[in-house]
CSV table of N, CA and C in Angstrom, one decimal:
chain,number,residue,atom,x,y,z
Z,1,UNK,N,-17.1,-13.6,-26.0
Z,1,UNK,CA,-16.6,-14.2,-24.8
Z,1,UNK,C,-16.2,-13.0,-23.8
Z,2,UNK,N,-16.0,-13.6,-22.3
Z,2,UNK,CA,-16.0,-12.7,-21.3
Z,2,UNK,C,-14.6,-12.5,-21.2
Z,3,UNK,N,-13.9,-10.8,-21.5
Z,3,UNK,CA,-12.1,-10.7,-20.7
Z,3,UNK,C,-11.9,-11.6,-20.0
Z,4,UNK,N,-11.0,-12.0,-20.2
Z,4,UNK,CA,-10.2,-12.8,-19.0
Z,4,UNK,C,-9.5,-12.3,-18.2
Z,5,UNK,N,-8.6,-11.7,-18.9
Z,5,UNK,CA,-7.4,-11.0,-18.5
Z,5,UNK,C,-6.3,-11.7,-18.1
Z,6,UNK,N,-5.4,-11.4,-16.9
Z,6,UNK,CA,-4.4,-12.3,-16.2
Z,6,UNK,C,-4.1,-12.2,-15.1
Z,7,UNK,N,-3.9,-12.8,-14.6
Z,7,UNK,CA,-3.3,-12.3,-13.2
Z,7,UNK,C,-2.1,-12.0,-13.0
Z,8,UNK,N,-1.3,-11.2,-11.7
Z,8,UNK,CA,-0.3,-10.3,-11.9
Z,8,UNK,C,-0.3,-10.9,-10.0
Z,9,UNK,N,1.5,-10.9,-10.4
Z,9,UNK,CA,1.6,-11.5,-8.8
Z,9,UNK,C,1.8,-10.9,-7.9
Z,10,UNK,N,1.0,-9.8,-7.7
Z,10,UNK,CA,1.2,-8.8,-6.6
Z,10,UNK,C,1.8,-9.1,-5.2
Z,11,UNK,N,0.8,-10.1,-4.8
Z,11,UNK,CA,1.9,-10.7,-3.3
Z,11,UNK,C,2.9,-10.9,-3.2
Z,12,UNK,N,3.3,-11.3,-4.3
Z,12,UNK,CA,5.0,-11.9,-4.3
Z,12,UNK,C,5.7,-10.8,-4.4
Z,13,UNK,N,5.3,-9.5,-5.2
Z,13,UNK,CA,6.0,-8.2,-5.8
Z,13,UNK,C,6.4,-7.1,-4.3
Z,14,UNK,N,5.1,-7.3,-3.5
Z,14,UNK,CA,5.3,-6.3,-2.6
Z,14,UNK,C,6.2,-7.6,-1.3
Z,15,UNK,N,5.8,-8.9,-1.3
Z,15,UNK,CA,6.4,-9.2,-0.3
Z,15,UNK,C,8.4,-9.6,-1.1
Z,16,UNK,N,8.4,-9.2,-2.1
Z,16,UNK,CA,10.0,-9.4,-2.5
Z,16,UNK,C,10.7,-8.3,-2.6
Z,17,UNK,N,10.7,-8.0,-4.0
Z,17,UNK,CA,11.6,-7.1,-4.6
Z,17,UNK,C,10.3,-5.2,-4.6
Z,18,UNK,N,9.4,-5.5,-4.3
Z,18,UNK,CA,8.8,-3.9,-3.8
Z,18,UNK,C,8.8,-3.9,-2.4
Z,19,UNK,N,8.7,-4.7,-1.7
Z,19,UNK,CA,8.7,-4.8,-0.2
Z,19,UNK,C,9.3,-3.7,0.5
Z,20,UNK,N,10.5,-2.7,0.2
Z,20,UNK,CA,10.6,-1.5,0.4
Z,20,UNK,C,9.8,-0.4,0.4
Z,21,UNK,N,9.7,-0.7,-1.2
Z,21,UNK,CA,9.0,0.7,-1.8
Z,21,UNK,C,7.4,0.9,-1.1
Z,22,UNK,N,6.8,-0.5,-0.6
Z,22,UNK,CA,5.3,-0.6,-0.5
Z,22,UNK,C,5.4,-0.1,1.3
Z,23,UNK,N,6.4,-0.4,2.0
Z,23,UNK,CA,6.3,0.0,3.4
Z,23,UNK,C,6.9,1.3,3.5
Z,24,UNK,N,7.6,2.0,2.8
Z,24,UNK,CA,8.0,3.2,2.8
Z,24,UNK,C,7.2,4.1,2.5
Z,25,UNK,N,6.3,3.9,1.0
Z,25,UNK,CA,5.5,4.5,0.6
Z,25,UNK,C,4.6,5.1,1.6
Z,26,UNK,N,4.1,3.6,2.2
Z,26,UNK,CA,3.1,3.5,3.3
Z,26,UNK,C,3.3,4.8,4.5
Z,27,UNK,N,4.7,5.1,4.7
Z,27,UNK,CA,5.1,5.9,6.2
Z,27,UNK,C,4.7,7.1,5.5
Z,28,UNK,N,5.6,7.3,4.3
Z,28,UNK,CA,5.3,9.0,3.5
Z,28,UNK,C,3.8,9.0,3.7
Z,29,UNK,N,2.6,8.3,3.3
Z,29,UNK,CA,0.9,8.4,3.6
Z,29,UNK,C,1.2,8.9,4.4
Z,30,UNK,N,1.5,8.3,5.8
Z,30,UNK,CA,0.7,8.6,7.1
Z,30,UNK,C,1.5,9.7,8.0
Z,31,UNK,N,2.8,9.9,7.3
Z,31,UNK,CA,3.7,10.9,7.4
Z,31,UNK,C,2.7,12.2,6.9
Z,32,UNK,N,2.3,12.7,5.7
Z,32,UNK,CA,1.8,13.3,4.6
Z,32,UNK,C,0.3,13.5,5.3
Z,33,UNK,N,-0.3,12.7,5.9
Z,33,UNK,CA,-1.5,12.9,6.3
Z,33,UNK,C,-2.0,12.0,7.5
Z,34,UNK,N,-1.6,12.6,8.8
Z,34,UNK,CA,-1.0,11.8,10.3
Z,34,UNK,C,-2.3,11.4,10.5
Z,35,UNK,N,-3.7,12.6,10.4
Z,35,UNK,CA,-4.6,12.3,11.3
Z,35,UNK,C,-5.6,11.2,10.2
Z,36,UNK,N,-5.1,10.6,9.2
Z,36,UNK,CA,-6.2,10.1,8.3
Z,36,UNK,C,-6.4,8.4,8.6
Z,37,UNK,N,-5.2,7.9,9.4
Z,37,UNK,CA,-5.2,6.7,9.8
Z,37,UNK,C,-4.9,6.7,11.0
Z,38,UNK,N,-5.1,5.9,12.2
Z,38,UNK,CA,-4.4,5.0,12.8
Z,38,UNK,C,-2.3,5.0,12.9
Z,39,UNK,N,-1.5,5.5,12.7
Z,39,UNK,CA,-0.2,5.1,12.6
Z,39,UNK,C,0.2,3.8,12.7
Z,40,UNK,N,-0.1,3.4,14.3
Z,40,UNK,CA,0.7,2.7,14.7
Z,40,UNK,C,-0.1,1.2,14.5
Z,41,UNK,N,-1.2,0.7,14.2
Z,41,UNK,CA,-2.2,0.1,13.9
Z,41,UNK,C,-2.3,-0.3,12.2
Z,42,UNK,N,-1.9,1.0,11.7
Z,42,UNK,CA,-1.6,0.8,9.9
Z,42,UNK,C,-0.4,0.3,9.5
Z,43,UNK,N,0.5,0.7,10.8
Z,43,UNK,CA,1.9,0.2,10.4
Z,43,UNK,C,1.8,-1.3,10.9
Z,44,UNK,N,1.2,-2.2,11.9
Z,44,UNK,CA,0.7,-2.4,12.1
Z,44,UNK,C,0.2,-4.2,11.0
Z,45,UNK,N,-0.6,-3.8,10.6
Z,45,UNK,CA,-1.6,-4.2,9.5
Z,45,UNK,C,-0.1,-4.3,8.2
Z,46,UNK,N,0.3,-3.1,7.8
Z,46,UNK,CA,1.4,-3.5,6.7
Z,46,UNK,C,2.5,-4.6,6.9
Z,47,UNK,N,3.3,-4.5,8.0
Z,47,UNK,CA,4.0,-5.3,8.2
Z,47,UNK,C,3.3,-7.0,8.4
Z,48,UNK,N,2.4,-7.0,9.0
Z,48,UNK,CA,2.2,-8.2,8.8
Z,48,UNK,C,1.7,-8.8,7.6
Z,49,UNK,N,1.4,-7.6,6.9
Z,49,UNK,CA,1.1,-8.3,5.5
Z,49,UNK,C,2.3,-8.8,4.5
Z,50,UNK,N,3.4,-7.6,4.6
Z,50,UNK,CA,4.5,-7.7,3.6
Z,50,UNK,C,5.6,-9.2,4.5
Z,51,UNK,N,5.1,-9.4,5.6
Z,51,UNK,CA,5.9,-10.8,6.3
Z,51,UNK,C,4.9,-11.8,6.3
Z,52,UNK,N,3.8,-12.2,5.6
Z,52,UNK,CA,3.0,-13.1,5.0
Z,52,UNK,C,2.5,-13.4,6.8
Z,53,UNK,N,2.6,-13.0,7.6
Z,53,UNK,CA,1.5,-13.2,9.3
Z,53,UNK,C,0.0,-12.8,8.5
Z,54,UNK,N,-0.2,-11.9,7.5
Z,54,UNK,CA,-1.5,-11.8,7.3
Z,54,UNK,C,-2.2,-12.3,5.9
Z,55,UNK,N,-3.0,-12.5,5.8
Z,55,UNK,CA,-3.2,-12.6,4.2
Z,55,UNK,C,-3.6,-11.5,3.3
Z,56,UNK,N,-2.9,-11.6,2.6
Z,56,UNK,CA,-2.7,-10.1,1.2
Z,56,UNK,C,-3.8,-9.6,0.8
Z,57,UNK,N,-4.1,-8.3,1.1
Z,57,UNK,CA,-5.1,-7.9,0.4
Z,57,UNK,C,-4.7,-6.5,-0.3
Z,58,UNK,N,-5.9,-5.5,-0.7
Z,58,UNK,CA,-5.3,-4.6,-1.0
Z,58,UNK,C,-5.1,-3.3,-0.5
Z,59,UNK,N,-5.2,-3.6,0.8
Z,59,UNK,CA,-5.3,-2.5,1.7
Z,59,UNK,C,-4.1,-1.9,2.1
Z,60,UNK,N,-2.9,-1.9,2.0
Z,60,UNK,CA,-1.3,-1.9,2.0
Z,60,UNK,C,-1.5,-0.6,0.5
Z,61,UNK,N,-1.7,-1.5,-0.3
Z,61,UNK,CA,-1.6,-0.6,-1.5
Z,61,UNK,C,-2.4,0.6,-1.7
Z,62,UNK,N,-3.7,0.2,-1.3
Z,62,UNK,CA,-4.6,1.7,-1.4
Z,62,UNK,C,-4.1,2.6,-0.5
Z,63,UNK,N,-3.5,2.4,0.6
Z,63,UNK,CA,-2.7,3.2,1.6
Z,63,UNK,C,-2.0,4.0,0.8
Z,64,UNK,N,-1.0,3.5,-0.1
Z,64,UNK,CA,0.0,3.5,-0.9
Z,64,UNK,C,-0.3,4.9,-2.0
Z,65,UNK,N,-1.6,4.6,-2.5
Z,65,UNK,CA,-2.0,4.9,-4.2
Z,65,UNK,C,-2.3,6.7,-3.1
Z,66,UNK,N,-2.9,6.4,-1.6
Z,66,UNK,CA,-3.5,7.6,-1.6
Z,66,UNK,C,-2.6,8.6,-1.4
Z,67,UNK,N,-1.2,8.4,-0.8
Z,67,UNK,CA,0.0,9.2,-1.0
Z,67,UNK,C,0.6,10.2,-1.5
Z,68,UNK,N,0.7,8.5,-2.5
Z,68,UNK,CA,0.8,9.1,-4.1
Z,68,UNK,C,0.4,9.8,-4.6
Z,69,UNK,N,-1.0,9.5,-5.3
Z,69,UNK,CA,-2.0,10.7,-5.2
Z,69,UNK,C,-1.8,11.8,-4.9
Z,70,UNK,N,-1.5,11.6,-3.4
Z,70,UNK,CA,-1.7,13.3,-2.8
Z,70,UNK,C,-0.9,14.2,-2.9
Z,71,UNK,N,0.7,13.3,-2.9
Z,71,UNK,CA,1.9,13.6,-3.6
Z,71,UNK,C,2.1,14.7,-5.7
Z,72,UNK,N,0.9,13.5,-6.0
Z,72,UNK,CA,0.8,14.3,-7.5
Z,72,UNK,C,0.0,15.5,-7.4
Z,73,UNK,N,-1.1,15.4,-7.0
Z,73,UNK,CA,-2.3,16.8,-7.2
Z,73,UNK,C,-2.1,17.6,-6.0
Z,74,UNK,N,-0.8,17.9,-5.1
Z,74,UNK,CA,-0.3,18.4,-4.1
Z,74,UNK,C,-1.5,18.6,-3.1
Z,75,UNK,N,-2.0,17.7,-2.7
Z,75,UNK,CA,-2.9,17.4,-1.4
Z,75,UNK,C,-2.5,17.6,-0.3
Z,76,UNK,N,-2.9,18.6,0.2
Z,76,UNK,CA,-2.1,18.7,2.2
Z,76,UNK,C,-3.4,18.7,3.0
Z,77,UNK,N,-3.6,17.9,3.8
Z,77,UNK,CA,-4.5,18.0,5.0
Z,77,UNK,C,-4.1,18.9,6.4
């Protein structure tokens, strides 16, 4: 048989109780690496996703992961 796996309720996590961590995260990115997005257009795009105006995808978070990321393997642009 094929994984199934499970689902994991990410919308609800970043629009509740991460809803901090995922827009903050988001500023350190674009803070950390100004010329790689858009600012005000990505901020933008987040907020209306973490206030349900958009529908959830995972573009908030990949924002997020690249940060991070760049944060761990000390990435500077």
């Amino acid at each position: 048989q094929d994984k199934i796996g499970f689902a994991t309720p990410e919308q609800e996590w970043v629009r509740g109780p991460l809803r901090e961590f995922m827009r903050s995260g988001v500023i350190a990115t674009l803070d950390t690496y100004p010329h790689l997005l858009n600012r005000a257009a990505t901020l933008r795009m987040v907020d209306a996703m973490l206030s349900g105006k958009r529908t959830f995808d995972a573009s908030a978070w990949r924002i997020l992961m690249i940060g991070i990321w760049g944060q761990r393997f000390g990435l500077t642009m």
